XYZ file of C-alpha atoms in Angstrom:
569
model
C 35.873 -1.517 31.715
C 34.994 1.814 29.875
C 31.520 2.782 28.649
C 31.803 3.242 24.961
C 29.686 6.410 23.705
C 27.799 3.510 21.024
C 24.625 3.513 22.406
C 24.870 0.200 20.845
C 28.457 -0.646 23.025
C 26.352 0.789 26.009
C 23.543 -2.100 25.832
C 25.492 -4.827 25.392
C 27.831 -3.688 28.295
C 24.901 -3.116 30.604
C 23.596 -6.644 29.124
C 26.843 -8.414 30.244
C 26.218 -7.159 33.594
C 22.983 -8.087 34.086
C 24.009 -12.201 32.671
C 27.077 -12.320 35.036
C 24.859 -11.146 38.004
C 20.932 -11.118 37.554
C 20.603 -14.384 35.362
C 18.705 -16.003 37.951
C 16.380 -12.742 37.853
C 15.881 -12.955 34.196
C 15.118 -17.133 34.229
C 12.396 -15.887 36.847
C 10.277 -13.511 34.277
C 10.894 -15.718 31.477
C 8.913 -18.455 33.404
C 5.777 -15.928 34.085
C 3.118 -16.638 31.550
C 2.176 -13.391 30.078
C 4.502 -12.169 27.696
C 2.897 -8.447 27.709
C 3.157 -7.710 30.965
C 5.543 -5.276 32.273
C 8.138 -6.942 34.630
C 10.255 -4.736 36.985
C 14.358 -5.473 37.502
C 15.136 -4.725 40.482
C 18.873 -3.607 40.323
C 21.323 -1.810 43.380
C 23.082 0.820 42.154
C 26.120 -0.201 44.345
C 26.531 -3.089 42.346
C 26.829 -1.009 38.953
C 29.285 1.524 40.414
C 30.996 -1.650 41.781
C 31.191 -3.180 38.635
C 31.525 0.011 36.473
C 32.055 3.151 38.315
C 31.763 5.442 34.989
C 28.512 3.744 33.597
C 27.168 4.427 37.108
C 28.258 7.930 36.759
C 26.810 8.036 33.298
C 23.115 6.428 34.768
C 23.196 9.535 37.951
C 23.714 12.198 35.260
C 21.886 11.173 32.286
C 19.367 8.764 33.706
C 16.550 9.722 30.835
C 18.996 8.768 28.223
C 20.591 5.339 29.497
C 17.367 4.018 31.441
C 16.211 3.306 28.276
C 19.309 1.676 26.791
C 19.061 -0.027 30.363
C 15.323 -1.341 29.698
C 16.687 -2.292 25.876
C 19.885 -4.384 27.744
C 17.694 -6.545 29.583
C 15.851 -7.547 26.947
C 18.472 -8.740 24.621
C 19.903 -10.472 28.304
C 16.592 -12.347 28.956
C 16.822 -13.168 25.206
C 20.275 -14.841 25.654
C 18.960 -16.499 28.773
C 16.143 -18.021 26.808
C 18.426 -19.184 23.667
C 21.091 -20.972 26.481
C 18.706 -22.523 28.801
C 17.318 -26.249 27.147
C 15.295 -26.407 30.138
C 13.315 -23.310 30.013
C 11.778 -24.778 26.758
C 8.162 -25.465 26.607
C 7.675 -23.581 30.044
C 9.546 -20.032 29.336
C 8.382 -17.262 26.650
C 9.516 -13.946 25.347
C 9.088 -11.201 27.266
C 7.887 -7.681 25.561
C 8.537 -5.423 28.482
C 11.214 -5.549 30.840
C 11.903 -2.753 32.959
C 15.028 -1.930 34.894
C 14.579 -0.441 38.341
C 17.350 1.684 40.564
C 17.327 0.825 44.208
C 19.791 3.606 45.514
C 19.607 1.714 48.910
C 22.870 1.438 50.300
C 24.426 3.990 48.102
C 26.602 6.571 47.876
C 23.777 8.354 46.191
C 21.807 8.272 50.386
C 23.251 11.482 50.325
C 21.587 14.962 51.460
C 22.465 16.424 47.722
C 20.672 13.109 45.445
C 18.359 12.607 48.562
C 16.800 15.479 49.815
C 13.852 16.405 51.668
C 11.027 17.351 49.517
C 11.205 21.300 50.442
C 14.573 21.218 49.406
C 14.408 20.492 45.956
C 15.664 22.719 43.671
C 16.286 23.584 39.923
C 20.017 22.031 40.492
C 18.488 18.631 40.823
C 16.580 18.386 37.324
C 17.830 15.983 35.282
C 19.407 13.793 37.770
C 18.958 10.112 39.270
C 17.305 11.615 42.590
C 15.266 10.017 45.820
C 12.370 11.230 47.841
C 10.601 10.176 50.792
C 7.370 11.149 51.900
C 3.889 10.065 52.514
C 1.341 9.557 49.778
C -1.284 11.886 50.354
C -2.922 11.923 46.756
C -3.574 9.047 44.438
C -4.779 9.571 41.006
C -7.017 7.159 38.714
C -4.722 4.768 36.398
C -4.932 6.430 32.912
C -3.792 5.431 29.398
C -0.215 7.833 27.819
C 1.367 7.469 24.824
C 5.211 6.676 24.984
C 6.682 6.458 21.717
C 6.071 5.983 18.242
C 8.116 5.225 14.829
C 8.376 7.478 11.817
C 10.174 6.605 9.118
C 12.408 9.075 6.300
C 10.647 9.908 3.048
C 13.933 10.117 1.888
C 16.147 7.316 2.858
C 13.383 5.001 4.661
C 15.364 5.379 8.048
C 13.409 4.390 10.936
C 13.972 6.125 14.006
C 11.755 6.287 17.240
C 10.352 9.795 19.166
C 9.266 10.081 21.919
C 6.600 12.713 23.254
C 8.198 15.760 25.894
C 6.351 15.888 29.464
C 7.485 19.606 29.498
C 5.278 20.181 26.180
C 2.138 18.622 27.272
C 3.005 15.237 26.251
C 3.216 16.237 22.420
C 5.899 14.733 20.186
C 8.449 17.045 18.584
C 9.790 15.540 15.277
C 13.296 16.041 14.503
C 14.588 19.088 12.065
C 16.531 16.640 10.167
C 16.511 13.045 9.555
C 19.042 11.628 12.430
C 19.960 8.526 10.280
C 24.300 7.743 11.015
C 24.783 7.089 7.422
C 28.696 7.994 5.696
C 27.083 11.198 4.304
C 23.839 11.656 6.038
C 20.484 12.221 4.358
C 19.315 15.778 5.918
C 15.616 14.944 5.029
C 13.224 16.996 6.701
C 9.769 14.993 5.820
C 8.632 11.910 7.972
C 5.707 9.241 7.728
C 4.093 7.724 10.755
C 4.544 3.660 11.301
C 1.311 2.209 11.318
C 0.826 0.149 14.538
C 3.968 1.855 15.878
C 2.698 3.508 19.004
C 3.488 2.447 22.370
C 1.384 3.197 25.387
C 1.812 3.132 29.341
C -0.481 2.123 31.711
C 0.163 6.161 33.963
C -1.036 7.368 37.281
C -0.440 10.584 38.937
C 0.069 10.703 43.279
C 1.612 13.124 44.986
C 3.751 12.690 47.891
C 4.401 14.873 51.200
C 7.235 15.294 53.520
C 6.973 14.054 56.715
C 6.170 16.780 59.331
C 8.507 15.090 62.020
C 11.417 16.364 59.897
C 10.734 19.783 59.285
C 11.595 22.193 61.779
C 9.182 24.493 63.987
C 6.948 26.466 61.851
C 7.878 24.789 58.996
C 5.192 23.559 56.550
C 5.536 20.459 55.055
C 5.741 20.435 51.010
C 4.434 18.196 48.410
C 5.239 17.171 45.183
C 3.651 15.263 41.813
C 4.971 11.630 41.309
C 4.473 10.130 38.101
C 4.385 6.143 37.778
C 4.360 4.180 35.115
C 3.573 0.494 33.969
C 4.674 -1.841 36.353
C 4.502 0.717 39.069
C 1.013 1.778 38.880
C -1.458 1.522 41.587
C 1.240 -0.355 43.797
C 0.593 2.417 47.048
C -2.374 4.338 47.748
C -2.752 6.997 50.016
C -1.122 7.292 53.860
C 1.624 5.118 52.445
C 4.847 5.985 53.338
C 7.177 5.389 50.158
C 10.738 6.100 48.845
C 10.763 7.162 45.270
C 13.875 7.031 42.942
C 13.094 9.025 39.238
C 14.297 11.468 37.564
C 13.358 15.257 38.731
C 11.506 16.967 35.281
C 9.065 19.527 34.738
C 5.429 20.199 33.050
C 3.660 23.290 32.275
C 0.874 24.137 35.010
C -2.657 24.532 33.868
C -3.518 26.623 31.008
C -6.678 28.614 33.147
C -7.136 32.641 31.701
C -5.422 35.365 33.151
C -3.513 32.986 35.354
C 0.158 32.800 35.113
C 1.498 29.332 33.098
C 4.544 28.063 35.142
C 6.612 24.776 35.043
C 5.528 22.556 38.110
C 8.285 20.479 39.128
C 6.988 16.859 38.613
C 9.382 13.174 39.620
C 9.447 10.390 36.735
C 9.858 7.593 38.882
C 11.401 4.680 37.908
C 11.702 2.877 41.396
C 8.864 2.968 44.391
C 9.570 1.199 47.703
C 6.697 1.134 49.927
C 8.059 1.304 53.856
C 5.130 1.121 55.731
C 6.507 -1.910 57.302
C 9.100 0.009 59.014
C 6.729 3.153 60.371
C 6.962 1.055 63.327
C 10.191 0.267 63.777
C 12.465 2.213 66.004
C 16.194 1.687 67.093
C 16.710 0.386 70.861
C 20.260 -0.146 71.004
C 20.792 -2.910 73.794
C 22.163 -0.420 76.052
C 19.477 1.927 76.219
C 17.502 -1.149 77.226
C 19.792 -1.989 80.167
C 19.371 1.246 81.059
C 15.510 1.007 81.507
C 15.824 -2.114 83.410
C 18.855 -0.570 85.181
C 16.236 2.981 86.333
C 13.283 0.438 87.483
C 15.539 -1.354 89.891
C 16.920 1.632 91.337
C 13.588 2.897 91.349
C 11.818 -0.345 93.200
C 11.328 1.204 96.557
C 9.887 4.152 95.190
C 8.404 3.426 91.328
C 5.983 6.803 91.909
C 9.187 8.765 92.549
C 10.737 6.576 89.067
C 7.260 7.770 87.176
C 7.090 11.222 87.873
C 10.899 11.394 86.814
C 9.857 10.058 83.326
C 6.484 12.123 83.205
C 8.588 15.393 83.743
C 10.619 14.761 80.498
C 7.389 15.051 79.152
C 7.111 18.785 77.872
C 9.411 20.213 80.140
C 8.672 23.814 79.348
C 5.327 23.750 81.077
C 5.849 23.421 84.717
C 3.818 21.202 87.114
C 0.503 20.095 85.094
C 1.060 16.680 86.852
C -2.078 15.024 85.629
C -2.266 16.224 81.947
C 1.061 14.826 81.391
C 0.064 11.671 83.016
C -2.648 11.637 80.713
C -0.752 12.285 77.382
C 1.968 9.919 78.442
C -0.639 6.827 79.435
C -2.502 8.210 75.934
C 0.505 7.288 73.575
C 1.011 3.957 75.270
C -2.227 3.295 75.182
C -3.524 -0.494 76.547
C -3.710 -3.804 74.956
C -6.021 -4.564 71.846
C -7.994 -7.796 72.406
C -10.614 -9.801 69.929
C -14.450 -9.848 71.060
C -16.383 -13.443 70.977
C -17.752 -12.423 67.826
C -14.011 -11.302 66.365
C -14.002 -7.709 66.528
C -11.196 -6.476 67.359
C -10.985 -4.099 70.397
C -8.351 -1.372 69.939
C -6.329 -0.519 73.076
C -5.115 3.214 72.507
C -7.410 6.047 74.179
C -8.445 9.299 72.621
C -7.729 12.952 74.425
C -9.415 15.919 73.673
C -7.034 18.835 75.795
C -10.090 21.645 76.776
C -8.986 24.955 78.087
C -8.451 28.747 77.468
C -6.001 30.163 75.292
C -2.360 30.159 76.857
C -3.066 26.958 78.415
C -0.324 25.285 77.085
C -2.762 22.939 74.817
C -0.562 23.416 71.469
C 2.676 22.860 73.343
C 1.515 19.255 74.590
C 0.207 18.568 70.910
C 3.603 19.256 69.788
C 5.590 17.541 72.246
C 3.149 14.357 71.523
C 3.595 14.192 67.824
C 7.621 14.428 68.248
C 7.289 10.941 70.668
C 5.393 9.449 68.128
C 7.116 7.589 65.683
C 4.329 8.737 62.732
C 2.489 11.749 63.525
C 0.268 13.946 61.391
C -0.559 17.514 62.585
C -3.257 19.176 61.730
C -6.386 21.996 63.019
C -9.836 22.790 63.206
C -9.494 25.979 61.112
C -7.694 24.580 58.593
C -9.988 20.985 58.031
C -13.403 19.868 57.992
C -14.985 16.682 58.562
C -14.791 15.082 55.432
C -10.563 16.172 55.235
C -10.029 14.371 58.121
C -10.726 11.280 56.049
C -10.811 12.107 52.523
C -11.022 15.041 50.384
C -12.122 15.179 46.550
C -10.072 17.564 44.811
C -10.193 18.527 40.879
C -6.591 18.740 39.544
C -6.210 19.299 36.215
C -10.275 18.701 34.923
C -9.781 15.306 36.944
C -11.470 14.722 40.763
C -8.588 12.939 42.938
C -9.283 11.868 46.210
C -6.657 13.392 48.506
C -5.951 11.929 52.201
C -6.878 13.241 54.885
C -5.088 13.742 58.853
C -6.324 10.527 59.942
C -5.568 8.286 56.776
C -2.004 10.187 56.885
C -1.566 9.157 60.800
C -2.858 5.310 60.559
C -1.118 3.677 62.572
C 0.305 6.705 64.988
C -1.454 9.572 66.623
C -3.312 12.288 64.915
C -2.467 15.385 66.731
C -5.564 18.484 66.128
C -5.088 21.747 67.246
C -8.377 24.063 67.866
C -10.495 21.589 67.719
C -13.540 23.118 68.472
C -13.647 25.032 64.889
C -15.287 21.410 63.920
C -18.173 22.017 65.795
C -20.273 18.899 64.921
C -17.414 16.616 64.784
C -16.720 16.420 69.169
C -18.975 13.145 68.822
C -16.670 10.997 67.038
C -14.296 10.300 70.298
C -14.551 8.100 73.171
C -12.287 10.051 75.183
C -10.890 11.776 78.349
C -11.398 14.994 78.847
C -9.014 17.045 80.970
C -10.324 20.256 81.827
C -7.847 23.126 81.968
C -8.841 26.687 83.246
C -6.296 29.533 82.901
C -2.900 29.194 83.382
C -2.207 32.656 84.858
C 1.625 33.691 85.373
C 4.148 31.612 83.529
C 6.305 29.034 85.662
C 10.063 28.152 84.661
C 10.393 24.414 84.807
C 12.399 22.235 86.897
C 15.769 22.560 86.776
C 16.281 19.080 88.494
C 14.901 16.863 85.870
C 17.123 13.530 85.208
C 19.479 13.848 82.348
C 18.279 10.351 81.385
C 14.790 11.069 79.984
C 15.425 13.700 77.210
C 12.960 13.805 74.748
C 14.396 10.446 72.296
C 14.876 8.889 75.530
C 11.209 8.725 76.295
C 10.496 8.208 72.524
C 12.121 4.603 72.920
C 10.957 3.943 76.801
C 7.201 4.628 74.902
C 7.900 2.160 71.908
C 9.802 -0.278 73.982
C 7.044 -0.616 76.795
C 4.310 -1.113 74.199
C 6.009 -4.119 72.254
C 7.154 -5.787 75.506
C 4.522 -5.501 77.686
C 0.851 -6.776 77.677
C -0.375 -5.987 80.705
C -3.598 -7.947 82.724
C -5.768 -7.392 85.323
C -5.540 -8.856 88.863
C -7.814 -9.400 91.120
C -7.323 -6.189 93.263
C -7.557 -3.937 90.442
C -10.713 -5.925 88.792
C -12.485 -4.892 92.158
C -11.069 -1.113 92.337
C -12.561 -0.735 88.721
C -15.641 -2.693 89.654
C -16.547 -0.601 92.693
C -15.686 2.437 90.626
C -18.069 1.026 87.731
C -20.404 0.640 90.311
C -20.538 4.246 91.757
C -20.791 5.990 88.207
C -23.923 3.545 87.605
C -25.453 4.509 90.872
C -25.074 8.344 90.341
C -27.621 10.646 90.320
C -25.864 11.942 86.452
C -27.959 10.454 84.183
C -25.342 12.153 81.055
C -22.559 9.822 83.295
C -24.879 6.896 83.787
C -25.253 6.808 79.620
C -21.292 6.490 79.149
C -20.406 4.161 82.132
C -19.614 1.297 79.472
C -17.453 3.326 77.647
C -15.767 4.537 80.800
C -15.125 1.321 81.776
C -13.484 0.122 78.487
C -11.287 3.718 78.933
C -10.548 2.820 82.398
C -9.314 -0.824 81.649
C -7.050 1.087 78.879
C -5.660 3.493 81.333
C -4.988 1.374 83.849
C -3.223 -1.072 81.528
C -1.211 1.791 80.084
C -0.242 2.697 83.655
C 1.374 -0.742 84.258
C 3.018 -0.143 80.865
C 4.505 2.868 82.286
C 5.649 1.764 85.394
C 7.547 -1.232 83.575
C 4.893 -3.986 84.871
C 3.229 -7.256 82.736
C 0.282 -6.794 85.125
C -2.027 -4.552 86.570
C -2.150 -3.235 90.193
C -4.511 -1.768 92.580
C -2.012 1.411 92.132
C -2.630 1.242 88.324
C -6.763 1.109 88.269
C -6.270 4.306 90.994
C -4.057 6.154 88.818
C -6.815 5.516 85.788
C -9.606 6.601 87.991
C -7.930 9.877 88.672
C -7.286 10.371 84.843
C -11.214 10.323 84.979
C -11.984 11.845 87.855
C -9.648 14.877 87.494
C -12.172 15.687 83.530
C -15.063 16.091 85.501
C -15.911 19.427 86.305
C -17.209 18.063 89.652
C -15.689 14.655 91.609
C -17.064 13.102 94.373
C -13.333 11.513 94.650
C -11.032 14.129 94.494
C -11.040 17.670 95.714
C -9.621 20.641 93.991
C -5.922 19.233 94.206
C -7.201 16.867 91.680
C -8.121 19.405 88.850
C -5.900 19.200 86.221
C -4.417 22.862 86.209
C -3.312 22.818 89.427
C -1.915 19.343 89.713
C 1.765 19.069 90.643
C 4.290 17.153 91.069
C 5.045 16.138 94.557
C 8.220 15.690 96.676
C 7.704 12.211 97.890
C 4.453 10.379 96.010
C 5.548 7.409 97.099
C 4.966 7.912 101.230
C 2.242 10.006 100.408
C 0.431 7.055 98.467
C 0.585 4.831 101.738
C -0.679 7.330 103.650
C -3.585 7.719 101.367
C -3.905 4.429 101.256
């Protein structure tokens, strides 16, 4: 079927589409009570290039003239839905607003050029049906905008609708000449306003980011303004993650003296998909899984030797540094949230705060942490304060928006802060493990024996699979390990470690439970509630428990843990 260029031909062909395949869409909004409302139609833009492959075209390269028309075709097709169904009477009413929404999902338009990351758009794409992903990082207050009014011809009495530019402020530009169709054509060039003609849109302003995961090394992630509209208003907030289809336009930046006036590249969006149901969702094939079982029963004579192998994937670059990359590794685990009597919940994931001088390798194990994370938010001291971890208030445009902060951004994953100590103040806020590092001196290759197996996605999944499949608990032996260790702290002479053994104790049950996690276990061993303790142990700046083997810096990896374990033992 061709797309006649009748704007006219255009709606009713758009409206035959939506009746053969979305009538049961339509029935649905004609039996919600409010009839001004604005209701969202949800359509796939696969099924309009299947059905019509050049009015698909025509909606990717003019989408701000033919959404319209598309908005206008439902309406006359709910219409006809109304008029043909006897049993809709009495219960179904006439909707004002209808509003048709592009899902590219599953489209040829998934494509780097009509979805690109958010750094990457260009001049090229204005104009066009395009897609965004990113992370909401500011949400605006839900304002009032005017979207069209009527005038009508001194001259002929035509009646024809304008609607106000966003490049122009939002002002509406009357026509030069009366654009009435008739056989000769008027040419008038004064117009009267409609009374009770003008149409406004519940508009809010957010702006999204790009995800830092995707950028490369150096790279700094880039935002851009999202504008929403009726039905879409206030349905994210900020630290969502969303995928945006609109059309890319542009306004004129703030007027401010002696500063330069530029067109800020802005997205009309006509379709939001929230997919914060997802951010913790990765892809274990069944194979990889086979493989994990496959390692641990290779490994069941020696499951030290098997953990070491998977804790030297972890940053390879840095060699030895046994214990710190025990630590992160048991950190991103993390142990098992539980509910208190009184319903609290308990979360199971430890803090780390990496101490040490510069050259340390600190920012390299920050990195490599927020890459095995599956939603990760970067950030540092220098650049943030105390209230931007959170939430900022920022004044765009004569308007305060609150803008997210690291932490809001990272709900849910790991919030990764580099040169921490610029907060000064802030070091109270964690609960945490500290792992002290001292100079580093000369720089070590790494191991040139590491197993193939456990490259850096590899250890992603192991991480993510572990955590959903096993919920580790305590036995006996490792009850009375912890016990006898809560004991000892209590009984020091350190009245600063006497203050925090309760805390300790709820880190050390974590630890220990991530450590059975690692090692591929549903319960918790005398070997895990060691390995915690020496997390501990090894972020004091003195141990009665371990020598100065166990300091973190010069902590390696040994040739056979698993006979030296029994002899410790």
């Amino acid at each position: 079927m061709a797309v006649p260029g009748n704007p006219d031909a255009q709606i009713q062909a758009f409206a035959s589409f939506l009746l053969r395949y979305h009538s049961p869409d339509l029935r649905s909004i004609l039996l919600s009570p409010d009839p001004k409302l604005h209701y969202p139609l949800i359509i796939s833009f696969a099924e309009i290039l299947e059905f019509d492959p050049r009015l698909a075209h025509h909606l990717f390269s003019r989408p701000s003239d033919f959404l319209p028309l598309f908005d206008e075709a439902a309406l006359r097709a709910h219409r006809v839905v109304l008029r043909g169904s006897d049993d809709l009477r009495g219960s179904a009413c006439e909707k004002a607003y209808i509003h048709v929404r592009i899902n590219v999902s599953g489209s040829p338009l998934e494509c780097p050029e009509t979805f690109p990351s958010i750094g990457r758009v260009r001049v090229k794409h204005r104009g066009f049906l395009l897609t965004l992903k990113g992370t909401v990082i500011r949400s605006g207050a839900v304002k009032m905008i005017e979207g069209e009014r009527e005038y009508q011809c001194r001259k002929c009495r035509h009646r024809f609708k304008v609607y106000p530019e966003m490049e122009t402020g939002n002002r509406v530009v009357l026509p030069t000449s009366c654009p009435s169709r008739g056989s000769k054509g008027c040419e008038g060039t004064h117009f009267q306003f409609v009374e009770d003609s003008m149409v406004c849109h519940d508009y809010q302003d957010i702006k999204i980011q790009e995800s830092a995961q995707l950028l490369d090394i150096g790279s700094i992630p880039r935002s851009i303004p999202v504008v929403l509209m009726d039905d879409l208003v206030d349905i994210v907030k900020a630290g969502d993650d969303v995928v945006v289809t609109g059309v890319l336009s542009a306004k004129w930046s703030s007027d401010l003296k002696d500063v330069r006036c530029d067109l800020d590249p802005v997205l009309v969006a006509n379709f939001v998909w929230r997919t914060n149901e997802l951010k913790s969702e990765i892809d274990i094939p069944d194979d990889v899984m086979k493989k994990f079982k496959q390692f641990w029963s290779e490994c069941r004579d020696t499951p030290l030797r098997g953990r070491n192998t998977i804790l030297q994937g972890i940053c390879p670059q840095i060699f030895g540094l046994f214990t710190v990359k025990l630590a992160v590794a048991l950190t991103l685990i993390g142990g098992v949230q539980h509910v208190d009597a009184s319903g609290m919940k308990i979360r199971g994931e430890p803090h780390m705060l990496l101490v040490g001088d510069p050259g340390t390798g600190k920012s390299q194990f920050l990195k490599f942490a927020a890459k095995l994370s599956n939603r990760s938010v970067i950030t540092t001291g220098l650049g943030s304060t105390s209230a931007g971890l959170t939430v900022t208030a920022v004044k765009d445009g004569g308007e305060w928006m609150l803008e997210a902060g690291a932490l809001v951004l990272a709900d849910g994953g790991l919030c990764c802060i580099d040169e921490f100590d610029r907060f000064g103040s802030l070091n109270y806020i964690l609960s945490i493990s500290l792992l002290q590092l001292a100079c580093l001196g000369e720089a070590e290759k790494t191991h040139d024996g590491l197993e193939h197996m456990w490259s850096l996605p590899m250890i992603r999944r192991y991480i993510h699979y572990v955590k959903q499949h096993f919920k580790p608990v305590l036995t006996k032996e490792s009850e009375k390990v912890i016990s006898s260790y809560y004991q000892l702290q209590r009984r020091s002479a350190n009245h600063n470690v006497a203050r925090t053994t309760v805390r300790m104790l709820e880190s050390l049950i974590r630890l220990a439970q991530a450590h059975a996690r690692l090692m591929f276990r549903d319960i918790v061993t005398q070997l895990d509630a060691i390995a915690a303790i020496l997390c501990i142990e090894s972020s004091m700046t003195t141990s009665a428990i371990v020598d100065s083997v166990g300091n973190a810096l010069h902590s390696n990896f040994t040739d056979n843990p698993d006979q030296e374990c029994i002899l410790t033992f």
